[in-house]
XYZ file of C-alpha atoms in Angstrom:
318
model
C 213.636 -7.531 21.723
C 209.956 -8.754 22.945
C 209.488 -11.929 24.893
C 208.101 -13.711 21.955
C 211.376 -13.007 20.061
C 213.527 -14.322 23.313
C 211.176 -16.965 22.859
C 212.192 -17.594 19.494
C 215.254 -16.832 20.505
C 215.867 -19.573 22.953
C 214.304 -22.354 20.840
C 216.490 -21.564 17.236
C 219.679 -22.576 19.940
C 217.940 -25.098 21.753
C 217.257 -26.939 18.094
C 220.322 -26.014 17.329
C 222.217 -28.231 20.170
C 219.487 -30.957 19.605
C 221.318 -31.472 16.230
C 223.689 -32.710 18.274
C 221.965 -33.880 21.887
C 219.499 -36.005 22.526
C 216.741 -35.463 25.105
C 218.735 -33.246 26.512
C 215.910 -30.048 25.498
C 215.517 -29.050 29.482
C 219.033 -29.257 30.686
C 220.188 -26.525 27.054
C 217.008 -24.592 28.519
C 218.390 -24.266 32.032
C 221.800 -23.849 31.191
C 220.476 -21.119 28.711
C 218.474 -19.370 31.498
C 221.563 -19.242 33.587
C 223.754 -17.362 31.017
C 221.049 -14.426 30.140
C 220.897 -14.258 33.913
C 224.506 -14.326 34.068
C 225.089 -17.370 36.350
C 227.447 -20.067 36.144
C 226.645 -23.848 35.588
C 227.546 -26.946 37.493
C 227.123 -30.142 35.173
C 227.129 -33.596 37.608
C 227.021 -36.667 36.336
C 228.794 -40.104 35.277
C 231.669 -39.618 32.664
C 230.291 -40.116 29.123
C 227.181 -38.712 29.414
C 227.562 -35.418 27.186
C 228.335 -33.011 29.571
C 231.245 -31.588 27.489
C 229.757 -32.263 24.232
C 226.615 -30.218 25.648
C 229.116 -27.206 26.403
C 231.005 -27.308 22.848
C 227.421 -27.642 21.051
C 226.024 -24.764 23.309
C 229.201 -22.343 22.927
C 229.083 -23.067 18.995
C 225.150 -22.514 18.607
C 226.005 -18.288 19.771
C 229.033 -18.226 18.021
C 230.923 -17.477 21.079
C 234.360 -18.239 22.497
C 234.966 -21.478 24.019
C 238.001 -22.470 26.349
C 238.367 -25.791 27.956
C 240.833 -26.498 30.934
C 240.895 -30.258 32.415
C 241.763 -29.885 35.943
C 243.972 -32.318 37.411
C 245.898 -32.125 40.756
C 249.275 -30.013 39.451
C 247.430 -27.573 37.461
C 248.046 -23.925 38.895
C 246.071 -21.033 39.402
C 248.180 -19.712 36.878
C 247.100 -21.990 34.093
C 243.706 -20.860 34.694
C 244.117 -16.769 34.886
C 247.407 -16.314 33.410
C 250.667 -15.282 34.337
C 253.328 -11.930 33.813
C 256.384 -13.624 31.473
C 259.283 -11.111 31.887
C 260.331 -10.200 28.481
C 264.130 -9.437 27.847
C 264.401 -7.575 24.844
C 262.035 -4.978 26.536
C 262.408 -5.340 30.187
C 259.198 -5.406 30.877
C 256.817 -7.892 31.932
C 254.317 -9.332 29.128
C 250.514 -10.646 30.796
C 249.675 -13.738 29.136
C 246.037 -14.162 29.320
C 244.520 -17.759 30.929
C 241.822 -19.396 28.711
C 239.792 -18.070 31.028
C 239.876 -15.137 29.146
C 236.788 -16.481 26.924
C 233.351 -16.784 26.388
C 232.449 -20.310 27.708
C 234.992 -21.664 29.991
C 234.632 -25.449 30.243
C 236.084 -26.415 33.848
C 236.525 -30.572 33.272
C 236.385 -32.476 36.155
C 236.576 -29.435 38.602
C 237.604 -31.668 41.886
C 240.276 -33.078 40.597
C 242.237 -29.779 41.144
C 243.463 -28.690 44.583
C 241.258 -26.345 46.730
C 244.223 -23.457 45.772
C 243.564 -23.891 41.778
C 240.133 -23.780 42.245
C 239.903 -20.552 44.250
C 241.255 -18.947 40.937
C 238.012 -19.076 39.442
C 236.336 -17.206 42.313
C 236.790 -14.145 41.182
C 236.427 -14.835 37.888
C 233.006 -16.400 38.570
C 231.984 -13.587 41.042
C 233.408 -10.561 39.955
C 234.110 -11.494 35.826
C 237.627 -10.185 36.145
C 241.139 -11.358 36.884
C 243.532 -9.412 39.053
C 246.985 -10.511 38.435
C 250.492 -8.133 39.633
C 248.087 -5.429 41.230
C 246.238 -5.225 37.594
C 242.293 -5.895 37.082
C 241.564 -7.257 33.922
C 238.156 -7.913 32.947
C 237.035 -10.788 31.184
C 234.528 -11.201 28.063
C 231.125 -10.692 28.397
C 229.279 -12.786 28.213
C 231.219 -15.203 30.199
C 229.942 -18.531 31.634
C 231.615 -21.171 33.657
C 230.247 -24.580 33.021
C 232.716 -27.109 35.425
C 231.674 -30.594 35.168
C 232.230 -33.683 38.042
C 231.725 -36.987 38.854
C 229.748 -37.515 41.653
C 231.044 -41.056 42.384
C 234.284 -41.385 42.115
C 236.397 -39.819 45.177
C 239.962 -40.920 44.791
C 242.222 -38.375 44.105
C 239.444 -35.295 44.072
C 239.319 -32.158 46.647
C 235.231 -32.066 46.943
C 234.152 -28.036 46.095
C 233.684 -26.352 49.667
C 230.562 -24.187 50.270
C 232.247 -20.584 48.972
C 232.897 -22.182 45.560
C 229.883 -24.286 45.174
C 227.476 -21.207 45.822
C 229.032 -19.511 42.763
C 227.554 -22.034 40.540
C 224.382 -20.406 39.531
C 222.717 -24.126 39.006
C 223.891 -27.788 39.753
C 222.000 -30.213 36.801
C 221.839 -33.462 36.747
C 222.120 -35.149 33.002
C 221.237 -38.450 33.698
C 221.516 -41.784 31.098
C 219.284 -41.706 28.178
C 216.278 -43.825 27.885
C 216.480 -46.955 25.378
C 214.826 -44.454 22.860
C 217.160 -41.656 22.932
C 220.064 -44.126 23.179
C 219.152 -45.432 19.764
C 218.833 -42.052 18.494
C 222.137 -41.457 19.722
C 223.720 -44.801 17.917
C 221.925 -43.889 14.593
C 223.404 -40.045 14.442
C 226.616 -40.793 15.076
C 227.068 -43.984 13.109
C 227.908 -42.052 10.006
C 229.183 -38.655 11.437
C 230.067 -36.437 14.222
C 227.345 -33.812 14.412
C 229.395 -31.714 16.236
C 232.016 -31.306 13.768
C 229.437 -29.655 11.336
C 227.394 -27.377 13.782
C 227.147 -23.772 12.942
C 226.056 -20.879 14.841
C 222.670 -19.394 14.745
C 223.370 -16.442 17.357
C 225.746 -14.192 18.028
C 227.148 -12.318 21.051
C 225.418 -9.334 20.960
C 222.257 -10.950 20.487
C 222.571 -12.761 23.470
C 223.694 -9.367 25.439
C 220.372 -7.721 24.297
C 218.259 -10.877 25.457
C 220.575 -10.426 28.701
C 218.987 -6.761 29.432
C 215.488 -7.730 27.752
C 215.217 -10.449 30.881
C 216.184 -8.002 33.046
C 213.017 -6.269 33.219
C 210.793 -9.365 33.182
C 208.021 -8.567 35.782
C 207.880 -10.782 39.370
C 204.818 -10.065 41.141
C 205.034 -9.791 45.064
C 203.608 -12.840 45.534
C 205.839 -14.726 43.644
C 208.523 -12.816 45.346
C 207.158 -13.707 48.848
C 207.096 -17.341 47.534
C 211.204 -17.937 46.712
C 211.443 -15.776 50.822
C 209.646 -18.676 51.683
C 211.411 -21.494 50.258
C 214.416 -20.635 51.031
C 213.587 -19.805 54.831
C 212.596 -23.570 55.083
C 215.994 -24.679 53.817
C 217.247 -22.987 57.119
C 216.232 -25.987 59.425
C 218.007 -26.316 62.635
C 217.266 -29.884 63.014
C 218.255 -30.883 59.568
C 220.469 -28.410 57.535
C 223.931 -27.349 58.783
C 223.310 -24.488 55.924
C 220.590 -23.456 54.314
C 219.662 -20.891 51.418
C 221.734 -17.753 51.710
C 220.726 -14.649 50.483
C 223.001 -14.758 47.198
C 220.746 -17.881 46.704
C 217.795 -16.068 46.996
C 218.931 -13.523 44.378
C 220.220 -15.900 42.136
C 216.819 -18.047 42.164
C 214.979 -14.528 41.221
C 217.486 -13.702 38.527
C 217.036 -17.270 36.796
C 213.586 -17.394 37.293
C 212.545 -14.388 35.286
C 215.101 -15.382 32.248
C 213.492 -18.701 32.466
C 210.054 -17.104 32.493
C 211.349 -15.049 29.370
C 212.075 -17.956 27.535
C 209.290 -19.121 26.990
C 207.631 -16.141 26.122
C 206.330 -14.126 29.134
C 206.968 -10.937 30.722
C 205.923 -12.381 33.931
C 207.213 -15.087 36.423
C 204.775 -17.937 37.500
C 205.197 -20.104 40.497
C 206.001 -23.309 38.503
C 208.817 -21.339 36.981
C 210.192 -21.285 40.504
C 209.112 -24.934 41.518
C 210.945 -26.203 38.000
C 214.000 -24.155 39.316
C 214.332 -23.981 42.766
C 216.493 -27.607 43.189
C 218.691 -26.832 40.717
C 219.264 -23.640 42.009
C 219.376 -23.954 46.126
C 220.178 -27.965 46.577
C 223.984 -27.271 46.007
C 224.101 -24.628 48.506
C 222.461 -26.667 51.060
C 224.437 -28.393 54.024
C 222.466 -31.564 55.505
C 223.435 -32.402 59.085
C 222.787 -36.399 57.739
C 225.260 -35.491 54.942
C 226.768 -33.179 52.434
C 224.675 -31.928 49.525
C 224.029 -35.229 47.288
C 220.530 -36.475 47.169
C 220.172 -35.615 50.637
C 219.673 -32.102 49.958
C 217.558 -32.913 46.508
C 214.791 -34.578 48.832
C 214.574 -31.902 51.319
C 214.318 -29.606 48.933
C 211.188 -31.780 47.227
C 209.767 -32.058 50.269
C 209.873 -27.507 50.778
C 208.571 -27.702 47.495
C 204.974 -30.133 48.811
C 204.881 -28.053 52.078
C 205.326 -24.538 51.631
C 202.021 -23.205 50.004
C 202.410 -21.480 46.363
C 200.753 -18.442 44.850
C 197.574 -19.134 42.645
C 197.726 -18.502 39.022
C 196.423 -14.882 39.755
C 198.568 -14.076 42.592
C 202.074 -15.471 40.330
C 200.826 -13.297 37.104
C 200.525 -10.083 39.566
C 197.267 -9.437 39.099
């Protein structure tokens, strides 16, 4: 598969959810770039805004699996992985597989279960597997957590600590639509729900093949030495309580080059990094003024004006 075709590719999905979405063409991009890089996806943003109507359209577009788990304070870790049911007429116990045991996992309103619940996905997230009774299972590839929260509201949540928010490949932001898209929104769904009616236009082992295809996308040293440099200045003594860890740094590379792919190159540029480097390092950033928020969103805009970036030549490698 060339990087024209993963071009094409990406765009036959991202038209596909736009059947559905409205101006929401950048957020299906990113959240696209994050599963052929094999991340996980952090949607946060008011309730009603199409986060899980983005995740249903997405997981439809590939054809793929789609579970969806609303997390409230007695859910279990069980209830996300699964559980061993003893069975009588064999004497044996029977796993019952989680719905985590899908494609796309939709993880509603994250914070609203307790910190034990939620450290049931870490493994999941990190390792794609489940180890339940002294037995690793793994789970289906590809697999993609996309968890949604409200940033607001704080009554009755248990905020994501630092181990759990650093799985989350990106954090996005969806944001209210503009009076024009709003319209556009009123007008489709006056007479039906798109959703209903959405078909696939990919399949799973498509997406695997654009999964190794981005793989070998080219990052010049430059651009290499660039993402080093950002996330150094997220380490500031005086401001950040945690900066950028290295997992950060790895996961910004990963991203960058299926973002790169997607539209077409075999080569990373710095604005790929610049268009991806708050949604990928903000979350894992701990202000001293504050935790993560838009505290962390304008330091990071203010790395992005200071540190220097590669010219056009230096970012293409040549």
């Amino acid at each position: 598969m060339e990087y024209q075709h993963i071009q094409q590719f990406g765009k036959k999905i991202r038209d596909n959810v736009n059947k559905v979405m409205i101006g929401r063409d950048h957020t299906c991009l990113v959240m696209l770039s994050a599963l052929l890089s094999g991340g996980h996806v952090l949607l946060e943003d008011m309730p009603g805004t199409g986060k899980t109507v983005l995740a249903k359209s997405l997981a439809k577009s590939m054809a793929l699996s789609f579970a969806r788990i609303q997390f409230t304070p007695d859910l279990l870790p069980s209830d996300v992985t699964g559980i061993s049911v003893y069975q009588p007429r064999t004497g044996e116990f029977e796993f019952k597989k989680g719905p985590v045991f899908t494609n796309i996992l939709l993880a509603d309103e994250i914070n609203r279960a307790t910190p034990r619940t939620q450290s049931a996905l870490l493994e999941c997230m990190e390792e794609k597997q489940v180890t339940e009774g002294g037995v690793t299972r793994k789970l289906q590839d590809p697999f993609m957590v996309v968890a949604t929260q409200n940033p607001v509201e704080i009554q009755g949540t248990f905020p994501l600590p630092e181990a759990q928010l650093d799985r989350f490949l990106v954090r996005l932001n969806m944001g209210y639509p503009a009076f024009d898209e709003a319209m556009e929104i009123l007008r489709r769904f006056i007479a039906s729900q798109p959703l209903e009616t959405l078909e696939s236009v990919t399949d799973g082992e498509e997406i695997l093949a654009a999964q190794k295809e981005c793989e070998k996308c080219k990052i010049s040293e430059d651009v290499l030495a660039y993402m080093v440099r950002i996330c150094e200045a997220t380490r500031d003594p005086e401001r950040t309580r945690l900066g950028a860890s290295p997992r950060a740094l790895l996961a910004l590379m990963r991203i960058t080059r299926a973002y790169a792919a997607l539209q077409g190159r075999d080569f990373a540029t710095p604005d790929d990094v610049k268009a991806l480097a708050i949604p990928v390092l903000s979350h894992r950033i701990v202000m001293k003024s504050g935790f993560g928020g838009q505290n962390s969103v304008k330091f990071m805009e203010e790395i992005l004006k200071t540190v220097p970036a590669p010219t056009e030549q230096e970012g293409a490698g040549k």
